[in-house]
Coordinates of C-alpha atoms and ligand atoms in Angstrom, one line a residue:
M1 CA 105.9 73.1 113.0
S2 CA 106.9 73.3 116.6
E3 CA 103.4 74.1 117.9
S4 CA 101.5 71.1 119.2
P5 CA 98.2 70.2 117.6
L6 CA 95.2 72.2 118.5
P7 CA 92.1 70.5 120.0
A8 CA 90.0 68.5 117.6
T9 CA 87.3 71.2 117.6
T10 CA 89.6 73.4 115.4
S11 CA 90.4 70.9 112.7
T12 CA 88.8 71.5 109.3
G13 CA 87.2 69.0 107.1
A14 CA 86.3 71.5 104.4
E15 CA 86.9 70.6 100.8
P16 CA 88.8 73.2 98.8
G17 CA 86.4 75.7 97.3
V18 CA 83.3 74.5 99.0
A19 CA 83.2 77.0 101.8
R20 CA 83.9 79.8 99.3
R21 CA 80.4 79.7 97.9
V22 CA 78.6 81.1 100.9
D23 CA 77.1 84.4 99.9
A24 CA 77.6 87.6 102.0
P25 CA 75.5 90.7 101.7
G26 CA 76.9 93.7 99.8
P27 CA 79.6 94.0 97.2
W28 CA 82.5 91.6 97.5
W29 CA 85.1 94.2 98.3
R30 CA 83.4 95.2 101.6
H31 CA 84.4 92.0 103.2
A32 CA 86.9 90.3 100.9
V33 CA 90.2 88.6 102.0
I34 CA 92.7 89.7 99.4
Y35 CA 96.0 87.8 99.0
Q36 CA 99.0 89.7 97.8
I37 CA 101.2 88.0 95.2
Y38 CA 104.7 89.4 94.7
P39 CA 105.3 87.9 91.3
R40 CA 109.1 87.8 91.6
S41 CA 108.9 85.5 94.6
F42 CA 105.7 83.4 94.3
A43 CA 106.5 80.6 91.8
D44 CA 109.0 80.3 89.0
S45 CA 108.0 78.2 86.0
D46 CA 111.1 78.6 83.7
G47 CA 114.0 78.1 86.1
D48 CA 115.5 81.6 85.8
G49 CA 115.2 82.0 89.6
I50 CA 112.5 84.8 89.3
G51 CA 108.8 84.1 89.7
D52 CA 106.5 84.6 86.7
L53 CA 102.9 84.6 85.6
P54 CA 102.8 81.0 84.3
G55 CA 104.2 80.0 87.8
I56 CA 101.3 81.9 89.4
I57 CA 98.8 80.1 87.2
A58 CA 100.2 76.8 88.1
R59 CA 99.7 77.6 91.8
L60 CA 96.3 79.2 91.8
D61 CA 94.6 76.2 93.3
H62 CA 96.6 76.9 96.5
L63 CA 94.7 80.1 96.9
V64 CA 91.4 78.4 96.3
E65 CA 92.2 75.8 98.9
L66 CA 93.4 78.5 101.3
G67 CA 90.0 80.2 100.8
V68 CA 90.8 83.8 99.8
D69 CA 88.5 85.9 97.6
A70 CA 90.9 87.8 95.4
V71 CA 94.5 88.4 94.6
W72 CA 96.5 91.6 94.2
L73 CA 99.5 91.3 91.9
S74 CA 102.5 93.5 92.5
P75 CA 103.8 95.0 89.2
F76 CA 104.7 92.7 86.3
Y77 CA 105.1 95.4 83.6
P78 CA 108.2 96.0 81.5
S79 CA 110.7 97.6 83.8
P80 CA 114.5 97.9 84.4
Q81 CA 113.6 96.6 87.9
A82 CA 115.4 99.4 89.6
D83 CA 112.7 99.1 92.3
A84 CA 111.5 95.5 91.7
G85 CA 109.0 96.6 89.0
Y86 CA 107.7 99.7 90.8
D87 CA 109.6 101.5 88.0
V88 CA 107.3 101.0 85.0
A89 CA 108.6 101.5 81.5
D90 CA 105.4 100.4 79.7
Y91 CA 102.1 100.3 81.5
R92 CA 100.4 98.1 78.8
D93 CA 102.6 95.0 78.6
V94 CA 104.3 92.3 80.6
D95 CA 108.0 92.2 81.3
P96 CA 109.7 89.2 79.6
I97 CA 111.0 88.0 83.0
F98 CA 107.4 87.5 84.0
G99 CA 106.0 86.2 80.7
R100 CA 103.9 87.7 77.9
L101 CA 100.7 89.7 77.7
A102 CA 99.0 86.4 76.7
D103 CA 100.0 85.0 80.1
A104 CA 98.3 87.9 81.9
D105 CA 95.1 87.2 79.9
Q106 CA 95.4 83.6 80.8
L107 CA 96.0 84.3 84.4
L108 CA 92.9 86.5 84.5
A109 CA 90.8 83.8 82.9
A110 CA 92.3 81.0 85.2
A111 CA 91.5 83.1 88.3
R112 CA 88.0 83.9 87.1
S113 CA 87.2 80.3 86.4
R114 CA 88.2 79.5 90.0
G115 CA 86.0 82.3 91.4
L116 CA 89.0 84.5 92.3
R117 CA 89.1 88.2 91.5
V118 CA 92.3 89.9 90.4
I119 CA 93.5 93.4 91.1
V120 CA 96.7 94.8 89.6
D121 CA 99.1 97.4 90.7
L122 CA 99.0 100.8 89.2
V123 CA 102.1 103.1 89.6
P124 CA 101.0 106.6 88.8
N125 CA 103.4 108.7 91.0
H126 CA 106.4 108.0 88.8
T127 CA 107.4 106.2 85.7
S128 CA 110.7 104.4 85.1
S129 CA 113.5 106.6 83.7
A130 CA 113.4 104.0 80.8
H131 CA 109.8 105.1 80.0
P132 CA 109.7 106.8 76.5
W133 CA 108.2 109.9 78.0
F134 CA 111.3 110.4 80.2
G135 CA 113.7 109.9 77.2
A136 CA 111.7 112.5 75.3
A137 CA 111.9 114.8 78.4
L138 CA 115.7 114.6 78.5
A139 CA 116.0 115.1 74.7
A140 CA 113.7 118.1 74.8
G141 CA 116.0 120.2 76.9
P142 CA 115.0 123.0 79.4
G143 CA 111.6 124.5 78.6
G144 CA 110.8 121.7 76.2
R145 CA 107.2 120.6 76.0
E146 CA 108.0 116.9 76.9
R147 CA 109.8 118.0 80.0
S148 CA 106.7 119.4 81.6
R149 CA 105.2 115.9 82.1
Y150 CA 107.8 115.5 84.9
V151 CA 109.0 117.8 87.7
F152 CA 112.1 119.5 86.3
R153 CA 113.6 122.6 87.9
D154 CA 116.7 124.6 87.7
G155 CA 119.1 124.0 90.6
R156 CA 120.0 126.5 93.4
G157 CA 123.4 128.0 94.1
P158 CA 126.1 129.0 91.8
D159 CA 125.6 127.4 88.4
G160 CA 122.5 125.7 89.7
A161 CA 124.7 123.0 91.2
E162 CA 122.5 122.6 94.3
P163 CA 119.2 120.6 94.3
P164 CA 116.1 122.9 93.9
N165 CA 114.9 122.1 97.4
D166 CA 115.9 120.0 100.5
W167 CA 113.5 117.0 99.9
Q168 CA 114.9 113.6 100.6
S169 CA 114.2 110.4 98.7
V170 CA 112.3 107.8 100.7
F171 CA 115.1 105.4 99.9
G172 CA 117.8 107.8 101.2
G173 CA 119.8 110.7 99.6
P174 CA 118.4 113.7 97.8
A175 CA 115.1 113.5 96.0
W176 CA 116.6 115.3 93.0
T177 CA 119.1 114.2 90.3
R178 CA 120.8 116.6 87.9
V179 CA 120.7 115.7 84.2
T180 CA 123.2 116.3 81.4
E181 CA 121.5 118.4 78.8
P182 CA 121.5 117.5 75.1
D183 CA 124.4 119.9 74.5
G184 CA 126.5 118.0 77.1
R185 CA 126.4 120.6 79.9
P186 CA 125.1 119.9 83.4
G187 CA 121.6 121.1 83.4
Q188 CA 118.3 120.9 85.3
W189 CA 117.3 118.6 88.1
Y190 CA 114.3 116.2 88.2
L191 CA 112.4 115.1 91.2
H192 CA 112.3 111.4 92.3
L193 CA 110.7 110.8 95.7
F194 CA 112.0 107.2 95.4
D195 CA 114.9 105.9 93.3
T196 CA 116.7 107.9 90.6
G197 CA 115.2 105.5 88.2
Q198 CA 111.7 106.6 89.2
P199 CA 111.1 110.2 88.0
D200 CA 107.9 111.8 89.5
L201 CA 105.2 112.7 87.0
N202 CA 103.7 116.2 87.0
W203 CA 100.0 115.6 87.7
D204 CA 99.1 119.1 86.8
H205 CA 99.7 118.1 83.2
P206 CA 96.6 117.1 81.3
E207 CA 98.4 114.5 79.2
V208 CA 99.5 112.7 82.4
R209 CA 95.9 112.6 83.6
A210 CA 94.6 111.4 80.2
E211 CA 97.3 108.8 79.9
F212 CA 96.3 107.2 83.2
V213 CA 92.6 107.1 82.4
D214 CA 93.6 105.3 79.3
I215 CA 95.8 102.8 81.2
L216 CA 92.9 102.1 83.6
R217 CA 90.6 101.4 80.7
Y218 CA 93.2 99.2 79.0
W219 CA 93.3 96.8 82.0
L220 CA 89.6 97.1 82.8
D221 CA 88.9 96.0 79.2
R222 CA 91.2 93.0 79.8
G223 CA 89.0 92.1 82.8
V224 CA 90.8 93.1 85.9
D225 CA 88.7 93.6 89.0
G226 CA 90.6 96.7 90.2
F227 CA 93.8 98.5 91.0
R228 CA 96.0 98.9 94.0
V229 CA 97.2 102.5 93.6
D230 CA 100.9 102.9 94.5
V231 CA 101.8 106.0 96.5
A232 CA 98.3 107.3 96.2
H233 CA 99.1 110.2 98.6
G234 CA 102.0 111.4 96.6
L235 CA 100.8 112.4 93.1
V236 CA 100.2 116.1 93.8
K237 CA 102.9 118.3 95.3
Q238 CA 102.6 121.7 97.0
A239 CA 102.9 124.1 94.1
D240 CA 105.9 126.0 95.6
L241 CA 107.9 122.8 96.3
A242 CA 108.8 124.4 99.6
D243 CA 111.7 123.1 101.7
W244 CA 110.7 120.5 104.3
K245 CA 113.0 119.9 107.2
P246 CA 111.2 117.3 109.4
Q247 CA 111.8 114.2 107.4
D248 CA 112.1 111.5 110.0
E249 CA 109.3 109.5 108.4
P250 CA 109.4 110.6 104.8
V251 CA 106.7 108.3 103.5
S252 CA 104.0 109.3 106.0
G253 CA 101.9 112.3 106.6
P254 CA 102.1 114.0 110.0
G255 CA 100.1 112.9 113.1
T256 CA 97.2 114.9 114.2
E257 CA 99.2 118.1 114.6
G258 CA 101.7 120.1 112.6
P259 CA 102.0 121.1 109.0
R260 CA 101.4 118.6 106.2
P261 CA 104.5 117.7 104.2
P262 CA 104.5 119.4 100.8
M263 CA 105.0 116.2 99.0
W264 CA 102.3 114.0 100.7
D265 CA 98.6 114.0 101.1
Q266 CA 97.8 117.2 99.3
D267 CA 94.1 117.9 98.9
G268 CA 94.5 118.0 95.1
V269 CA 94.9 114.2 94.9
H270 CA 91.2 113.7 95.6
E271 CA 89.9 115.0 92.3
I272 CA 92.1 112.5 90.4
Y273 CA 90.5 109.6 92.3
Q274 CA 87.1 111.1 91.7
D275 CA 87.8 111.0 88.0
W276 CA 89.0 107.4 88.2
R277 CA 86.0 106.4 90.2
R278 CA 83.8 107.6 87.4
V279 CA 85.8 105.5 85.0
L280 CA 85.4 102.3 87.1
D281 CA 81.7 102.9 87.7
S282 CA 81.2 103.0 83.9
Y283 CA 82.3 99.3 83.8
P284 CA 80.1 96.4 84.7
G285 CA 80.8 94.4 87.9
E286 CA 82.3 95.8 91.1
R287 CA 85.8 97.0 90.1
I288 CA 87.8 98.6 92.9
L289 CA 90.5 101.2 93.7
V290 CA 92.6 100.6 96.7
A291 CA 94.8 103.3 98.0
E292 CA 98.4 102.7 99.2
A293 CA 98.6 105.9 101.2
W294 CA 100.8 106.2 104.3
V295 CA 98.5 108.8 105.8
Q296 CA 97.6 109.5 109.4
P297 CA 95.4 110.1 111.3
A298 CA 92.7 107.6 110.3
E299 CA 90.3 110.5 109.5
R300 CA 92.7 111.9 106.9
L301 CA 93.0 108.5 105.3
A302 CA 89.2 108.1 105.3
A303 CA 89.0 111.0 102.8
Y304 CA 90.5 108.6 100.2
V305 CA 87.5 106.3 100.6
R306 CA 84.6 108.7 100.5
P307 CA 81.7 107.4 98.4
D308 CA 82.9 109.0 95.2
E309 CA 86.6 108.1 95.5
M310 CA 88.4 104.9 96.2
H311 CA 86.8 101.8 97.6
Q312 CA 89.5 100.8 100.1
A313 CA 92.7 102.2 101.6
F314 CA 95.3 100.1 103.4
N315 CA 95.2 100.5 107.1
F316 CA 98.9 101.0 107.9
E317 CA 98.1 102.5 111.3
Y318 CA 96.8 99.0 112.2
L319 CA 99.9 97.4 110.8
E320 CA 102.1 99.7 112.9
A321 CA 100.1 99.3 116.1
S322 CA 102.0 97.9 119.1
W323 CA 101.2 94.4 120.4
S324 CA 99.3 95.4 123.5
A325 CA 95.7 95.4 124.5
P326 CA 95.3 99.2 124.8
A327 CA 97.1 99.9 121.5
Q328 CA 95.1 97.3 119.6
Y329 CA 91.8 98.4 121.1
A330 CA 92.6 102.0 120.2
V331 CA 93.5 101.3 116.6
I332 CA 90.6 99.0 116.0
T333 CA 88.0 101.4 117.4
R334 CA 89.6 104.4 115.6
S335 CA 89.8 102.5 112.3
L336 CA 86.2 101.3 112.5
A337 CA 84.9 104.8 113.4
A338 CA 86.9 106.6 110.7
S339 CA 85.8 104.4 107.9
A340 CA 82.2 104.2 109.1
A341 CA 82.0 108.0 109.0
V342 CA 82.4 107.9 105.3
G343 CA 80.5 104.6 104.7
A344 CA 83.6 102.7 103.6
P345 CA 84.7 99.2 104.8
T346 CA 87.7 99.2 107.2
T347 CA 90.7 97.2 105.9
W348 CA 93.3 95.3 107.9
V349 CA 96.8 94.3 107.0
L350 CA 99.8 92.9 108.9
S351 CA 102.4 92.2 106.3
N352 CA 103.3 93.2 102.7
H353 CA 106.4 93.5 100.5
D354 CA 107.6 96.7 102.2
V355 CA 107.6 95.8 105.8
I356 CA 109.2 93.3 108.2
R357 CA 107.0 90.2 108.1
H358 CA 104.8 90.2 111.1
A359 CA 106.0 86.8 112.3
T360 CA 109.3 88.6 113.0
R361 CA 108.1 92.2 113.6
L362 CA 105.9 91.2 116.5
A363 CA 108.9 89.6 118.4
L364 CA 110.6 93.0 118.6
P365 CA 110.3 94.7 121.9
I366 CA 106.8 96.1 122.2
G367 CA 106.7 99.7 121.0
T368 CA 109.7 99.4 118.7
P369 CA 109.1 101.7 115.7
R370 CA 108.8 99.7 112.5
P371 CA 112.4 99.1 111.4
R372 CA 113.6 99.4 107.9
G373 CA 115.2 96.0 107.5
I374 CA 117.0 93.7 109.8
G375 CA 120.5 92.3 109.1
V376 CA 122.7 89.6 110.4
D377 CA 124.5 91.9 112.9
D378 CA 121.2 93.3 114.4
P379 CA 119.6 91.7 117.4
Q380 CA 117.7 88.6 116.1
P381 CA 114.0 88.5 117.1
D382 CA 112.8 85.2 118.7
P383 CA 111.1 83.2 115.9
V384 CA 108.9 81.2 118.3
L385 CA 107.6 84.3 120.1
G386 CA 107.1 86.0 116.7
L387 CA 105.1 83.2 115.2
R388 CA 103.0 82.8 118.3
R389 CA 102.1 86.5 118.3
A390 CA 101.7 86.5 114.5
R391 CA 99.1 83.7 114.6
A392 CA 97.2 85.5 117.5
A393 CA 97.3 88.7 115.5
T394 CA 96.1 87.1 112.3
L395 CA 93.2 85.4 114.1
L396 CA 92.3 88.7 115.7
M397 CA 92.5 90.4 112.3
L398 CA 90.4 87.9 110.5
S399 CA 87.6 88.2 113.1
L400 CA 87.2 91.9 112.3
P401 CA 84.5 93.2 109.9
G402 CA 85.8 94.7 106.7
S403 CA 88.4 93.5 104.2
A404 CA 91.7 91.8 105.1
Y405 CA 94.9 91.6 103.2
L406 CA 97.3 88.7 103.4
Y407 CA 100.9 88.7 102.0
Q408 CA 102.2 85.6 100.3
G409 CA 103.9 83.2 102.7
E410 CA 102.3 84.5 105.9
E411 CA 99.9 81.5 105.7
L412 CA 103.0 79.4 106.2
G413 CA 104.2 81.5 109.2
L414 CA 107.2 82.7 107.3
P415 CA 109.5 84.9 109.2
E416 CA 111.6 87.7 107.7
H417 CA 114.9 86.5 106.3
T418 CA 117.1 88.4 108.9
T419 CA 120.4 86.9 107.9
L420 CA 120.3 87.6 104.2
P421 CA 123.9 88.2 103.0
D422 CA 124.4 91.9 102.3
E423 CA 126.0 91.1 99.0
S424 CA 122.6 89.6 97.8
R425 CA 120.6 92.7 98.7
Q426 CA 118.6 94.2 95.8
D427 CA 116.4 96.8 97.4
P428 CA 117.7 100.3 96.3
T429 CA 117.3 101.4 100.0
W430 CA 120.5 99.5 100.9
E431 CA 122.7 101.5 98.5
R432 CA 120.9 104.8 98.6
S433 CA 121.0 104.9 102.4
G434 CA 124.8 104.3 102.4
H435 CA 124.2 100.9 103.9
A436 CA 122.4 102.5 106.9
E437 CA 119.2 100.7 106.2
R438 CA 119.0 97.0 105.2
G439 CA 115.7 97.6 103.3
R440 CA 113.0 95.2 102.3
D441 CA 114.6 92.2 100.7
G442 CA 114.1 90.1 103.9
C443 CA 110.3 89.9 103.3
R444 CA 110.7 89.3 99.6
V445 CA 112.5 86.0 99.6
P446 CA 110.9 83.4 97.3
I447 CA 108.4 81.2 99.2
P448 CA 108.7 77.5 100.0
W449 CA 106.2 75.0 98.6
E450 CA 108.0 71.6 98.9
A451 CA 110.6 70.9 101.6
D452 CA 112.7 68.5 99.5
A453 CA 112.5 70.1 96.0
P454 CA 115.0 72.5 94.4
S455 CA 114.5 76.0 95.8
Y456 CA 111.9 74.5 98.1
G457 CA 109.5 74.1 95.1
F458 CA 109.7 77.7 94.1
G459 CA 111.0 76.7 90.7
P460 CA 113.1 74.1 88.8
A461 CA 116.4 75.9 89.5
D462 CA 118.4 75.5 92.8
A463 CA 119.0 79.2 93.2
S464 CA 116.5 82.0 93.4
W465 CA 116.9 85.8 92.9
L466 CA 117.2 86.2 96.6
P467 CA 118.7 83.2 98.4
Q468 CA 116.3 81.2 100.6
P469 CA 117.4 80.3 104.1
T470 CA 117.7 76.5 104.9
L471 CA 115.0 76.9 107.5
W472 CA 112.5 77.4 104.7
A473 CA 112.2 73.5 104.5
E474 CA 110.4 73.5 107.8
Y475 CA 107.9 76.1 106.6
A476 CA 107.2 74.5 103.2
L477 CA 103.5 74.1 102.4
D478 CA 103.9 70.3 102.0
R479 CA 105.1 70.0 105.6
Q480 CA 102.0 71.8 106.9
R481 CA 99.2 70.8 104.6
G482 CA 96.8 68.5 106.5
V483 CA 98.7 68.8 109.7
P484 CA 96.3 70.0 112.5
G485 CA 97.6 73.0 114.3
S486 CA 100.1 74.0 111.5
T487 CA 100.0 77.7 110.6
Y488 CA 98.7 76.9 107.2
E489 CA 95.7 74.9 108.6
V490 CA 95.0 77.6 111.2
Y491 CA 94.8 80.1 108.3
R492 CA 92.6 77.8 106.3
T493 CA 90.2 77.2 109.1
S494 CA 90.1 80.9 110.0
L495 CA 89.2 81.8 106.5
R496 CA 86.5 79.2 106.3
L497 CA 84.9 80.2 109.6
R498 CA 85.2 83.9 108.7
R499 CA 83.2 83.2 105.6
E500 CA 80.7 80.8 107.1
R501 CA 79.9 83.1 110.0
G502 CA 79.9 86.3 108.0
L503 CA 82.6 88.0 110.1
G504 CA 83.5 90.3 107.3
T505 CA 80.1 91.9 107.3
G506 CA 79.6 91.8 111.1
T507 CA 79.9 94.3 113.9
V508 CA 82.3 94.5 116.8
Y509 CA 80.6 94.7 120.2
W510 CA 83.3 95.1 123.0
L511 CA 82.8 93.0 126.1
E512 CA 84.2 93.5 129.5
S513 CA 87.6 92.0 130.1
P514 CA 90.5 92.1 132.5
D515 CA 93.5 94.3 131.8
G516 CA 95.7 92.9 129.1
V517 CA 92.8 91.1 127.4
L518 CA 90.7 92.1 124.4
Y519 CA 87.2 90.5 124.3
F520 CA 84.5 91.2 121.8
R521 CA 81.6 89.7 119.9
N522 CA 81.1 89.7 116.2
G523 CA 77.7 88.0 115.4
A524 CA 77.5 84.9 117.6
L525 CA 81.2 84.5 117.7
R526 CA 83.2 85.8 120.7
V527 CA 86.9 86.7 120.2
L528 CA 89.4 86.9 123.0
T529 CA 93.1 87.8 122.7
N530 CA 95.3 87.5 125.7
F531 CA 98.1 90.1 125.6
G532 CA 98.8 89.8 129.4
A533 CA 101.4 88.0 131.3
D534 CA 99.1 85.3 132.8
P535 CA 96.8 82.8 131.3
V536 CA 93.1 83.6 131.4
E537 CA 90.1 81.4 132.0
L538 CA 87.6 80.8 129.3
P539 CA 84.4 82.7 130.0
E540 CA 81.8 80.4 131.7
G541 CA 79.9 78.2 129.3
A542 CA 82.1 79.1 126.4
E543 CA 82.8 76.5 123.8
L544 CA 86.1 76.7 121.9
V545 CA 85.5 77.1 118.1
H546 CA 89.1 77.9 116.9
A547 CA 92.4 79.1 118.3
S548 CA 95.7 80.5 117.2
G549 CA 97.6 78.1 119.5
P550 CA 96.9 75.4 122.1
L551 CA 95.2 76.2 125.4
D552 CA 97.3 75.5 128.5
P553 CA 96.9 72.2 130.4
D554 CA 94.2 73.8 132.6
G555 CA 92.2 74.8 129.5
R556 CA 93.1 78.5 129.9
V557 CA 94.1 80.9 127.2
P558 CA 97.8 81.5 127.4
T559 CA 99.7 84.7 126.7
D560 CA 99.7 85.7 123.0
V561 CA 96.9 83.5 121.9
T562 CA 93.6 84.4 120.3
V563 CA 90.5 82.2 120.7
W564 CA 87.2 82.2 118.9
L565 CA 84.4 81.0 121.2
R566 CA 80.7 80.2 121.1
L567 CA 78.5 81.1 124.1
D568 CA 74.8 80.2 123.8
E569 CA 72.9 83.4 124.4
A570 CA 69.6 84.3 122.9
G571 CA 69.4 87.5 120.8
E572 CA 73.0 87.6 119.5
D573 CA 73.4 88.2 115.8
Ligands
LIG1 C1 105.2 101.6 97.4 C2 105.5 100.2 97.0 O1 104.8 99.3 97.8 C3 107.0 100.1 97.2 O2 107.5 98.7 97.0 C4 107.7 101.0 96.2 O3 109.1 100.9 96.4 C5 107.2 102.4 96.3 N1 105.8 102.5 96.5 C6 107.6 103.2 95.1 O4 106.9 102.8 94.0

């Protein structure tokens, strides 16, 4: 890559897997680094251009070498793929594009034999419209028993031709679609907070609750280590389905003030997770629930990880924080305090399959709200600046106590694909927003393994379901592996040191620093990130342990670089 090699003190001689055996106190999930696999885009074994479970199995050693503790798999269940698998038609099987149920079993076994844990995605807010329950609901007609598992209502206005309320879909357009009744007449409307192919379930219905407990047990019995719970803040709606005008940020809850949206973060969700926690606790081992809940403020999110509920919740406030010392200081301290108040580990995440990759996002002007996709005619963020900040952000994140999430490809420094041709876009956001929002395809492009292979080693075919940019060659794993200072080797070293030094179970002690600089101690390691305009001197007596990028010729920490330091002082632990 374009960065020059780091000083020799940062290079790693660790053998794959060796550093993974260091024990840390407490259950694994309190400090784990969890790697998100987006199955469509990780590795394709059969040449259809879409990633699959055998492809993942064949690449598992990469994750061992990288040094993560666990993987989270985005959905691989049978699905019409209206929302890339987040529209599930059968919760107990594998879609043929991803393989067979036997492949899922083999993947669990192959991961276990390598010491990797596996958590799977659970999508309880909605099913696919191809789920048998939804077919039965349509066939049952208004008032039919099967209809009550979903949220059907009569429309407003003459002939019920207007949606029952003003809610908007997260992907754009109304959150309601009118059905044609069995007698051929226009009839009731059903709620879908996402795509029309994702009807919302009615979580007041006992059959819905019982079904999901059964699905949990089904995968727990197969050996999964836990579940990432999709839209965990959306299952329960305010009973009156009241209109909701302020919809600027439809997937989030409000800030500290103002009314709570009637579709998000209702208090009733918590008893569902308390029930699920009891189920997980009845299984041996430490199985976990992770909330995907776009809820603010941090105190409200912390309610999802009280001792009798979920184990973790994604920290999206952290993901959305500006790249500045005050903003990062504020979000780190607030996150640590909010999770400590309920005895939960804090989590950290910078990228996933729903947001602009952080190697691109961090190059946007500081303070830009998280955009919903970038297209060829938008201003193009500077990739060098983005990668520099991304590496500094990652090193900062991996020095924090708690559990960290990585998204596939970030260990290669992959940027967002910001020039994806519009005609290849698959995210329903693009069509549903009337082409106002590009959507999330740019972070979902299949990842590069080998610079000179077809589809950069993603699979045997030349083409992949989303086209890869030619610059993928320079990011390919085989161009970075063993190259000191490459993004991949920086990640690998960071993960090894994080484990060896117990950073995941440590404590943050803030140290005095000039404006524009964050400086703290975790155990015996000191962490310094320079957000300011000028280089900063290393603290006196400090020895460089690791860095996100090279120091300047005078041995100072340049702008947008994080360093890990050792400073011999008695009494630090
Ligand atoms: C959150 C998932 O991460 C996203 O990809 C999906 O579109 C929505 N939930 C709806 O399931």
